[in-house]
């Protein structure tokens, strides 16, 4: 069929596409929220609890292999804290006042690999390592996993391979953890991946294969090559339930952190969560877990670059991975390298149909303004991708009045908690930070 005609039909059905291709920042509200579609739900919360337990078993190993986790005794977790100064910045940019509290989940500072991928990516590697060791009679689940930190175990794992396709951060997490156990790791990197990430991985003995193409192709190539090798485990960013369960563990931890800080989430105290979204696994896992815990009291939004709104497009049209942002004339070019994904995960998109409140898009220009404000005012450095979350409250409060009134939220906003999920930053080298901080921002 004629491409133009196809696009015109789509626009006719989903007029929001006109604004998306203008392009301008948009807020899409999910019409299927809370409809209980439960279309063959492919994951259960038991898997999340199992993941939490598995991570506890590995804690003694992690503490030994990564001394920076000593304080948390080998548990990989980040802080949850209020960001007062950023609230003023956000109000200024949006020309709005923000009722309620602005909190931040500090995954930019997660130990070991400095991004949200330290949840899912590391978890999948550990689960695979546990399975291999148990199958070969080298480990049982009631043993102290510190024993994995030995030359003998490293030698055992060196016969096995792990492969992954990545825009960068997933490769870092899998590469660092895989190499520390002794695995041979291959990372298939898309063109967006930053040079310093490739260098760092190679310095750890990880094989990096580069593609002059986008993320979907890097994943596809990785999957193909791994399929021919029985000794190779492929971490499938588009389909993996283990990744997803690892990300979802964060919800159990956030619940504890909110309780510790006496922050209520209930009928009178809504929780809004804003997550940067690439292929969808990271934010999807977090969203799934939080929805299981808080039900209708939590409202979850995904933020995407204005040129890469793959999850928005996939969910709105119901086409999921059968449509790419290129199909509507967008470029998928963004400085938010972690979010430079043109086609979403279908597995996640389907699962989000009744969980997600909506998606929004944000210009790169905002990401850099926010990056500078966060650094100057909160003394926090976060990579551009992570700032997609910061735009959430701004667009919700300026364009989301229908959502708020439909859900009877207006009179509760004074009691609201806005949780911005900061997804990455700590691994970014000083030189790259300076480049981001000094970047010219037009108008
Ligand atoms: C990967 C990544 C995301 C998004 O996670 P997806 O699973 O790709 O949706 C967000 N922020 C950063 C910094 C990332 O590296």
Short mmCIF file of C-alpha atoms and ligand atoms in Angstrom, two decimals:
data_model
loop_
_atom_site.label_atom_id
_atom_site.label_comp_id
_atom_site.label_asym_id
_atom_site.label_seq_id
_atom_site.Cartn_x
_atom_site.Cartn_y
_atom_site.Cartn_z
CA UNK A 1 0.00 0.00 0.00
CA UNK A 2 0.99 3.57 -0.58
CA UNK A 3 3.04 4.87 2.36
CA UNK A 4 1.40 8.27 2.40
CA UNK A 5 -2.04 6.78 2.36
CA UNK A 6 -1.16 4.50 5.25
CA UNK A 7 0.10 7.46 7.26
CA UNK A 8 -2.99 9.50 6.45
CA UNK A 9 -5.20 6.67 7.68
CA UNK A 10 -3.24 6.49 10.91
CA UNK A 11 -3.49 10.24 11.43
CA UNK A 12 -7.19 10.05 10.79
CA UNK A 13 -7.59 7.47 13.56
CA UNK A 14 -5.03 9.02 15.91
CA UNK A 15 -4.91 12.78 15.34
CA UNK A 16 -2.27 13.16 18.08
CA UNK A 17 0.24 11.95 15.47
CA UNK A 18 -0.09 15.34 13.76
CA UNK A 19 1.32 17.03 16.84
CA UNK A 20 3.95 14.32 17.27
CA UNK A 21 5.35 14.93 13.80
CA UNK A 22 5.17 18.71 14.01
CA UNK A 23 6.99 17.92 16.31
CA UNK A 24 5.72 19.29 19.58
CA UNK A 25 5.65 17.86 23.09
CA UNK A 26 2.51 15.81 23.61
CA UNK A 27 0.71 14.06 26.45
CA UNK A 28 -1.16 10.89 25.53
CA UNK A 29 -3.63 9.45 28.01
CA UNK A 30 -4.16 5.70 27.89
CA UNK A 31 -7.85 4.95 27.32
CA UNK A 32 -7.47 1.34 28.54
CA UNK A 33 -6.15 2.18 32.02
CA UNK A 34 -7.73 -0.01 34.72
CA UNK A 35 -9.91 -1.83 32.22
CA UNK A 36 -8.77 -5.20 33.54
CA UNK A 37 -7.92 -6.55 30.13
CA UNK A 38 -5.50 -9.00 31.69
CA UNK A 39 -4.71 -10.32 28.26
CA UNK A 40 -2.75 -13.47 29.11
CA UNK A 41 -0.56 -11.81 31.69
CA UNK A 42 2.86 -13.23 31.10
CA UNK A 43 4.37 -12.52 34.50
CA UNK A 44 3.29 -12.92 38.11
CA UNK A 45 4.26 -10.96 41.18
CA UNK A 46 5.72 -14.17 42.63
CA UNK A 47 8.46 -13.88 40.03
CA UNK A 48 9.28 -10.43 41.38
CA UNK A 49 9.45 -11.70 44.95
CA UNK A 50 11.61 -14.58 43.77
CA UNK A 51 13.92 -12.06 42.10
CA UNK A 52 14.18 -10.10 45.35
CA UNK A 53 15.14 -13.30 47.19
CA UNK A 54 17.68 -14.28 44.56
CA UNK A 55 19.33 -10.86 44.82
CA UNK A 56 19.59 -11.38 48.59
CA UNK A 57 21.31 -14.73 48.04
CA UNK A 58 23.83 -13.03 45.79
CA UNK A 59 24.49 -10.15 48.18
CA UNK A 60 27.57 -11.75 49.82
CA UNK A 61 29.13 -12.26 46.38
CA UNK A 62 28.28 -8.74 45.26
CA UNK A 63 29.71 -7.24 48.42
CA UNK A 64 33.01 -9.00 47.76
CA UNK A 65 33.20 -8.35 44.04
CA UNK A 66 32.06 -4.71 44.30
CA UNK A 67 33.37 -3.12 47.51
CA UNK A 68 31.29 0.02 46.80
CA UNK A 69 28.30 -2.04 47.96
CA UNK A 70 29.81 -2.66 51.39
CA UNK A 71 27.53 -0.19 53.18
CA UNK A 72 24.42 -1.78 51.74
CA UNK A 73 25.84 -5.28 52.33
CA UNK A 74 25.75 -6.21 48.65
CA UNK A 75 22.26 -4.92 47.97
CA UNK A 76 22.13 -2.70 44.88
CA UNK A 77 19.80 0.16 45.79
CA UNK A 78 19.47 3.92 45.48
CA UNK A 79 18.07 6.71 47.65
CA UNK A 80 14.66 8.27 47.49
CA UNK A 81 14.74 11.97 48.29
CA UNK A 82 12.94 15.24 47.97
CA UNK A 83 14.32 17.76 45.44
CA UNK A 84 13.17 21.22 46.58
CA UNK A 85 15.30 23.34 44.28
CA UNK A 86 14.30 21.46 41.15
CA UNK A 87 10.70 22.05 42.01
CA UNK A 88 11.28 25.79 41.57
CA UNK A 89 13.03 25.20 38.24
CA UNK A 90 10.15 23.05 37.02
CA UNK A 91 7.58 25.63 38.08
CA UNK A 92 9.54 28.29 36.25
CA UNK A 93 9.84 26.33 33.01
CA UNK A 94 6.20 25.33 33.01
CA UNK A 95 4.83 28.64 34.28
CA UNK A 96 2.84 26.61 36.81
CA UNK A 97 2.76 25.88 40.50
CA UNK A 98 3.21 22.26 41.46
CA UNK A 99 1.08 21.19 44.38
CA UNK A 100 2.48 18.37 46.50
CA UNK A 101 6.01 17.04 46.92
CA UNK A 102 8.63 16.40 44.26
CA UNK A 103 10.69 13.33 45.11
CA UNK A 104 13.42 11.65 43.12
CA UNK A 105 14.41 8.00 42.89
CA UNK A 106 18.17 8.18 42.52
CA UNK A 107 18.97 5.32 40.16
CA UNK A 108 21.54 7.58 38.50
CA UNK A 109 23.64 6.61 41.52
CA UNK A 110 22.98 2.87 41.59
CA UNK A 111 26.21 1.10 42.48
CA UNK A 112 28.17 -1.00 39.96
CA UNK A 113 26.86 0.47 36.71
CA UNK A 114 25.23 3.83 37.54
CA UNK A 115 21.88 3.34 35.84
CA UNK A 116 18.52 1.63 36.13
CA UNK A 117 20.05 -1.22 34.08
CA UNK A 118 21.88 -2.25 37.25
CA UNK A 119 18.52 -3.67 38.33
CA UNK A 120 17.39 -5.80 35.38
CA UNK A 121 20.65 -6.40 33.56
CA UNK A 122 22.60 -7.50 36.60
CA UNK A 123 19.74 -9.61 37.84
CA UNK A 124 19.52 -11.60 34.62
CA UNK A 125 23.25 -12.32 34.65
CA UNK A 126 23.07 -13.49 38.26
CA UNK A 127 20.08 -15.70 37.62
CA UNK A 128 21.87 -17.33 34.70
CA UNK A 129 25.03 -17.80 36.76
CA UNK A 130 23.06 -19.42 39.57
CA UNK A 131 21.33 -21.81 37.21
CA UNK A 132 24.60 -22.95 35.62
CA UNK A 133 26.35 -23.47 38.95
CA UNK A 134 23.44 -25.42 40.42
CA UNK A 135 23.09 -27.60 37.31
CA UNK A 136 26.75 -28.52 37.59
CA UNK A 137 26.56 -29.30 41.29
CA UNK A 138 28.80 -26.37 42.20
CA UNK A 139 26.28 -24.44 44.29
CA UNK A 140 23.13 -24.94 46.30
CA UNK A 141 20.72 -22.18 47.21
CA UNK A 142 21.32 -22.38 50.96
CA UNK A 143 25.06 -21.94 50.60
CA UNK A 144 26.89 -18.66 51.05
CA UNK A 145 27.25 -17.25 47.52
CA UNK A 146 30.55 -15.63 48.44
CA UNK A 147 32.01 -18.86 47.11
CA UNK A 148 31.30 -17.60 43.59
CA UNK A 149 34.10 -15.11 44.13
CA UNK A 150 36.90 -17.61 43.52
CA UNK A 151 39.28 -18.40 40.67
CA UNK A 152 37.77 -21.84 40.41
CA UNK A 153 34.29 -20.45 39.72
CA UNK A 154 35.66 -17.85 37.34
CA UNK A 155 37.29 -20.63 35.42
CA UNK A 156 34.00 -22.51 35.32
CA UNK A 157 32.08 -19.51 33.95
CA UNK A 158 34.77 -18.71 31.39
CA UNK A 159 33.44 -21.56 29.24
CA UNK A 160 30.13 -19.72 28.89
CA UNK A 161 29.13 -16.67 26.95
CA UNK A 162 26.59 -13.93 27.43
CA UNK A 163 25.50 -11.62 24.62
CA UNK A 164 23.30 -8.53 24.54
CA UNK A 165 22.25 -5.77 22.15
CA UNK A 166 22.27 -2.30 23.67
CA UNK A 167 22.32 1.45 23.20
CA UNK A 168 24.93 1.47 25.97
CA UNK A 169 23.80 1.15 29.57
CA UNK A 170 22.44 -2.38 29.39
CA UNK A 171 25.72 -3.41 27.80
CA UNK A 172 27.59 -1.77 30.68
CA UNK A 173 25.57 -3.57 33.34
CA UNK A 174 25.76 -6.98 31.69
CA UNK A 175 29.40 -6.51 30.72
CA UNK A 176 30.58 -5.44 34.15
CA UNK A 177 28.67 -8.11 36.08
CA UNK A 178 29.28 -10.84 33.49
CA UNK A 179 33.01 -10.16 33.40
CA UNK A 180 33.26 -10.11 37.20
CA UNK A 181 31.87 -13.64 37.34
CA UNK A 182 34.18 -14.79 34.54
CA UNK A 183 31.77 -15.02 31.59
CA UNK A 184 32.83 -14.15 28.07
CA UNK A 185 30.56 -11.22 27.23
CA UNK A 186 29.74 -9.80 23.81
CA UNK A 187 27.86 -6.50 23.54
CA UNK A 188 26.26 -5.51 20.24
CA UNK A 189 26.16 -1.72 20.27
CA UNK A 190 23.94 0.56 18.23
CA UNK A 191 25.26 3.73 16.61
CA UNK A 192 23.94 5.83 19.54
CA UNK A 193 26.27 4.16 22.02
CA UNK A 194 28.82 6.58 23.38
CA UNK A 195 32.50 5.98 22.75
CA UNK A 196 33.40 5.98 26.45
CA UNK A 197 31.01 3.11 27.13
CA UNK A 198 32.68 0.96 24.46
CA UNK A 199 36.11 1.82 25.84
CA UNK A 200 35.15 1.00 29.39
CA UNK A 201 33.72 -2.36 28.37
CA UNK A 202 36.76 -3.28 26.30
CA UNK A 203 38.96 -2.44 29.28
CA UNK A 204 37.10 -5.16 31.20
CA UNK A 205 37.73 -7.72 28.48
CA UNK A 206 34.25 -7.46 26.98
CA UNK A 207 33.93 -7.86 23.22
CA UNK A 208 32.12 -4.87 21.70
CA UNK A 209 30.66 -5.15 18.20
CA UNK A 210 29.57 -1.86 16.67
CA UNK A 211 26.78 -1.29 14.19
CA UNK A 212 26.17 1.68 11.92
CA UNK A 213 22.53 1.28 12.64
CA UNK A 214 19.96 1.69 15.36
CA UNK A 215 19.19 -0.28 18.46
CA UNK A 216 16.66 -2.72 16.97
CA UNK A 217 19.22 -3.99 14.48
CA UNK A 218 21.91 -4.39 17.14
CA UNK A 219 19.52 -6.53 19.17
CA UNK A 220 18.51 -8.52 16.10
CA UNK A 221 22.12 -9.26 15.15
CA UNK A 222 22.99 -10.24 18.71
CA UNK A 223 20.02 -12.56 18.90
CA UNK A 224 20.94 -14.21 15.60
CA UNK A 225 24.57 -14.80 16.49
CA UNK A 226 23.72 -16.14 19.95
CA UNK A 227 21.12 -18.54 18.57
CA UNK A 228 23.86 -20.45 16.77
CA UNK A 229 25.87 -21.01 19.93
CA UNK A 230 24.55 -23.38 22.63
CA UNK A 231 27.07 -22.03 25.15
CA UNK A 232 25.73 -18.51 24.75
CA UNK A 233 22.92 -16.88 26.74
CA UNK A 234 21.31 -13.94 24.98
CA UNK A 235 19.85 -11.21 27.18
CA UNK A 236 16.85 -10.17 25.14
CA UNK A 237 16.04 -6.55 25.97
CA UNK A 238 12.85 -6.77 23.91
CA UNK A 239 11.40 -9.93 25.45
CA UNK A 240 13.14 -10.97 28.65
CA UNK A 241 11.02 -11.67 31.70
CA UNK A 242 14.08 -11.95 33.90
CA UNK A 243 15.14 -8.43 33.03
CA UNK A 244 11.61 -7.28 33.72
CA UNK A 245 11.41 -9.03 37.10
CA UNK A 246 14.76 -7.54 38.09
CA UNK A 247 13.52 -4.03 37.33
CA UNK A 248 10.29 -4.68 39.21
CA UNK A 249 12.13 -5.48 42.46
CA UNK A 250 12.57 -1.73 42.82
CA UNK A 251 8.87 -1.45 43.65
CA UNK A 252 9.29 -3.46 46.86
CA UNK A 253 12.21 -1.26 47.87
CA UNK A 254 10.37 1.98 47.06
CA UNK A 255 7.44 0.85 49.16
CA UNK A 256 9.78 0.45 52.13
CA UNK A 257 11.46 3.78 51.48
CA UNK A 258 8.17 5.65 51.30
CA UNK A 259 7.08 4.07 54.57
CA UNK A 260 10.36 4.94 56.25
CA UNK A 261 9.87 8.56 55.21
CA UNK A 262 6.25 8.57 56.35
CA UNK A 263 4.94 9.34 52.90
CA UNK A 264 1.43 8.01 52.51
CA UNK A 265 0.08 6.53 49.30
CA UNK A 266 -3.66 5.91 49.55
CA UNK A 267 -7.04 7.18 48.37
CA UNK A 268 -6.32 10.70 49.63
CA UNK A 269 -2.61 10.71 48.78
CA UNK A 270 -1.99 9.88 45.13
CA UNK A 271 1.46 8.88 43.89
CA UNK A 272 2.52 10.04 40.42
CA UNK A 273 5.54 8.36 38.87
CA UNK A 274 7.43 9.61 35.81
CA UNK A 275 9.82 7.22 34.07
CA UNK A 276 12.10 7.73 31.05
CA UNK A 277 11.28 5.05 28.48
CA UNK A 278 13.35 3.42 25.75
CA UNK A 279 12.32 -0.06 24.67
CA UNK A 280 10.16 -0.26 27.79
CA UNK A 281 11.62 -3.00 29.99
CA UNK A 282 13.06 -0.79 32.73
CA UNK A 283 10.12 1.56 33.20
CA UNK A 284 7.70 -1.28 32.48
CA UNK A 285 9.10 -3.44 35.26
CA UNK A 286 8.97 -0.58 37.76
CA UNK A 287 5.43 0.31 36.67
CA UNK A 288 4.23 -3.27 36.93
CA UNK A 289 5.57 -3.63 40.46
CA UNK A 290 4.21 -0.30 41.68
CA UNK A 291 0.77 -1.00 40.21
CA UNK A 292 0.65 -4.39 41.95
CA UNK A 293 1.44 -2.66 45.24
CA UNK A 294 -0.57 0.57 44.99
CA UNK A 295 -3.32 -0.19 42.48
CA UNK A 296 -5.43 2.83 41.56
CA UNK A 297 -3.53 5.10 43.97
CA UNK A 298 -0.53 5.22 41.66
CA UNK A 299 -0.49 7.05 38.31
CA UNK A 300 2.36 6.15 36.03
CA UNK A 301 3.63 8.08 33.01
CA UNK A 302 6.47 7.28 30.61
CA UNK A 303 8.57 10.06 29.07
CA UNK A 304 10.20 9.74 25.66
CA UNK A 305 12.29 12.00 23.38
CA UNK A 306 10.27 13.98 20.89
CA UNK A 307 11.93 12.05 18.01
CA UNK A 308 11.68 8.59 19.65
CA UNK A 309 8.18 8.13 21.11
CA UNK A 310 8.10 4.40 20.33
CA UNK A 311 6.08 3.26 23.35
CA UNK A 312 3.53 6.04 22.93
CA UNK A 313 3.11 5.18 19.25
CA UNK A 314 2.98 1.42 19.83
CA UNK A 315 0.43 1.63 22.63
CA UNK A 316 -1.76 4.30 21.09
CA UNK A 317 -2.09 2.46 17.78
CA UNK A 318 -2.09 -0.98 19.41
CA UNK A 319 0.54 -1.95 16.84
CA UNK A 320 3.35 -2.23 19.43
CA UNK A 321 6.50 -3.49 17.67
CA UNK A 322 4.81 -3.48 14.28
CA UNK A 323 5.23 0.27 13.98
CA UNK A 324 8.38 2.35 14.24
CA UNK A 325 8.79 6.08 14.79
CA UNK A 326 10.31 6.25 11.30
CA UNK A 327 6.95 5.15 9.89
CA UNK A 328 5.46 8.49 10.94
CA UNK A 329 8.45 10.45 9.69
CA UNK A 330 10.36 10.92 12.95
CA UNK A 331 14.14 10.48 13.01
CA UNK A 332 14.82 8.56 16.25
CA UNK A 333 17.77 10.91 16.67
CA UNK A 334 18.25 12.22 20.21
CA UNK A 335 21.05 13.01 22.63
CA UNK A 336 19.17 10.87 25.14
CA UNK A 337 21.08 7.79 24.01
CA UNK A 338 19.37 5.45 26.49
CA UNK A 339 16.01 6.30 24.94
CA UNK A 340 16.98 6.21 21.25
CA UNK A 341 14.66 3.33 20.42
CA UNK A 342 12.36 3.39 17.39
CA UNK A 343 10.32 0.29 18.07
CA UNK A 344 9.03 -0.71 21.53
CA UNK A 345 8.88 -4.08 23.24
CA UNK A 346 5.58 -5.73 22.43
CA UNK A 347 5.74 -7.82 25.59
CA UNK A 348 5.98 -4.69 27.72
CA UNK A 349 3.51 -2.64 25.68
CA UNK A 350 0.83 -5.30 26.00
CA UNK A 351 1.42 -5.58 29.72
CA UNK A 352 1.22 -1.79 30.13
CA UNK A 353 -2.18 -1.55 28.42
CA UNK A 354 -4.07 -1.55 31.70
CA UNK A 355 -1.30 -0.22 33.94
CA UNK A 356 0.04 2.93 32.33
CA UNK A 357 -1.77 6.24 32.76
CA UNK A 358 -0.06 7.76 29.75
CA UNK A 359 3.04 8.73 27.81
CA UNK A 360 4.49 12.12 26.95
CA UNK A 361 7.26 13.44 24.76
CA UNK A 362 9.98 15.94 25.57
CA UNK A 363 12.45 17.93 23.51
CA UNK A 364 16.20 17.42 23.89
CA UNK A 365 16.46 21.13 24.65
CA UNK A 366 14.56 20.60 27.90
CA UNK A 367 16.77 17.66 28.84
CA UNK A 368 19.85 19.88 28.73
CA UNK A 369 18.22 22.75 30.61
CA UNK A 370 17.18 20.31 33.28
CA UNK A 371 20.62 18.69 33.33
CA UNK A 372 22.21 22.03 34.07
CA UNK A 373 19.63 23.03 36.69
CA UNK A 374 19.93 19.71 38.48
CA UNK A 375 23.70 20.07 38.57
CA UNK A 376 23.76 23.68 39.68
CA UNK A 377 20.92 23.56 42.16
CA UNK A 378 20.87 20.04 43.56
CA UNK A 379 24.54 19.19 42.83
CA UNK A 380 23.42 16.06 41.05
CA UNK A 381 24.67 14.97 37.66
CA UNK A 382 22.25 12.91 35.60
CA UNK A 383 22.66 11.92 31.96
CA UNK A 384 20.31 13.46 29.36
CA UNK A 385 18.01 10.39 29.19
CA UNK A 386 17.33 10.57 32.91
CA UNK A 387 15.90 14.07 32.56
CA UNK A 388 12.92 12.85 30.56
CA UNK A 389 11.34 12.08 33.94
CA UNK A 390 11.69 15.69 35.12
CA UNK A 391 9.35 16.89 32.41
CA UNK A 392 6.52 14.66 33.64
CA UNK A 393 4.93 16.86 36.31
CA UNK A 394 5.27 19.90 34.03
CA UNK A 395 3.34 18.39 31.15
CA UNK A 396 0.81 16.61 33.36
CA UNK A 397 -0.05 19.82 35.19
CA UNK A 398 -0.20 21.88 32.02
CA UNK A 399 -1.91 19.47 29.64
CA UNK A 400 -3.41 16.77 31.87
CA UNK A 401 -6.38 18.55 33.45
CA UNK A 402 -8.82 16.11 31.86
CA UNK A 403 -6.96 13.13 33.31
CA UNK A 404 -6.92 14.75 36.74
CA UNK A 405 -10.62 15.56 36.73
CA UNK A 406 -11.65 12.22 35.17
CA UNK A 407 -9.85 10.45 37.98
CA UNK A 408 -11.21 12.76 40.63
CA UNK A 409 -7.75 13.94 41.56
CA UNK A 410 -8.02 17.73 41.55
CA UNK A 411 -8.79 18.20 45.23
CA UNK A 412 -6.10 15.66 46.21
CA UNK A 413 -3.20 17.28 44.39
CA UNK A 414 -2.07 19.16 47.50
CA UNK A 415 -1.39 15.74 49.05
CA UNK A 416 0.25 14.27 45.99
CA UNK A 417 3.75 12.86 45.73
CA UNK A 418 5.42 13.25 42.34
CA UNK A 419 8.18 10.68 41.98
CA UNK A 420 10.69 11.40 39.25
CA UNK A 421 12.64 8.28 38.37
CA UNK A 422 16.20 9.31 37.57
CA UNK A 423 17.60 6.51 35.46
CA UNK A 424 21.30 7.15 34.91
CA UNK A 425 24.40 9.29 35.21
CA UNK A 426 27.07 8.13 37.62
CA UNK A 427 29.22 6.34 35.05
CA UNK A 428 29.50 9.35 32.73
CA UNK A 429 33.16 10.47 32.64
CA UNK A 430 34.12 14.00 33.65
CA UNK A 431 34.92 15.17 30.12
CA UNK A 432 31.53 14.05 28.81
CA UNK A 433 29.83 15.76 31.79
CA UNK A 434 31.53 19.03 30.92
CA UNK A 435 30.39 18.69 27.33
CA UNK A 436 26.77 18.18 28.43
CA UNK A 437 26.93 21.00 30.97
CA UNK A 438 28.35 23.51 28.54
CA UNK A 439 26.13 22.60 25.62
CA UNK A 440 24.50 25.58 23.93
CA UNK A 441 20.75 25.55 24.38
CA UNK A 442 18.89 27.51 21.72
CA UNK A 443 16.35 30.06 22.97
C1 LIG B 1 17.76 2.06 29.29
C2 LIG B 1 17.52 3.36 29.91
C3 LIG B 1 16.23 3.85 30.08
C4 LIG B 1 14.98 3.16 29.59
O1 LIG B 1 14.89 1.79 29.82
P1 LIG B 1 14.22 0.86 28.71
O2 LIG B 1 14.21 -0.47 29.31
O3 LIG B 1 15.10 0.93 27.49
O4 LIG B 1 12.89 1.42 28.43
C5 LIG B 1 16.10 5.08 30.67
N1 LIG B 1 17.14 5.79 31.09
C6 LIG B 1 18.40 5.35 30.96
C7 LIG B 1 19.53 6.18 31.46
C8 LIG B 1 18.63 4.11 30.36
O5 LIG B 1 19.88 3.68 30.22
#
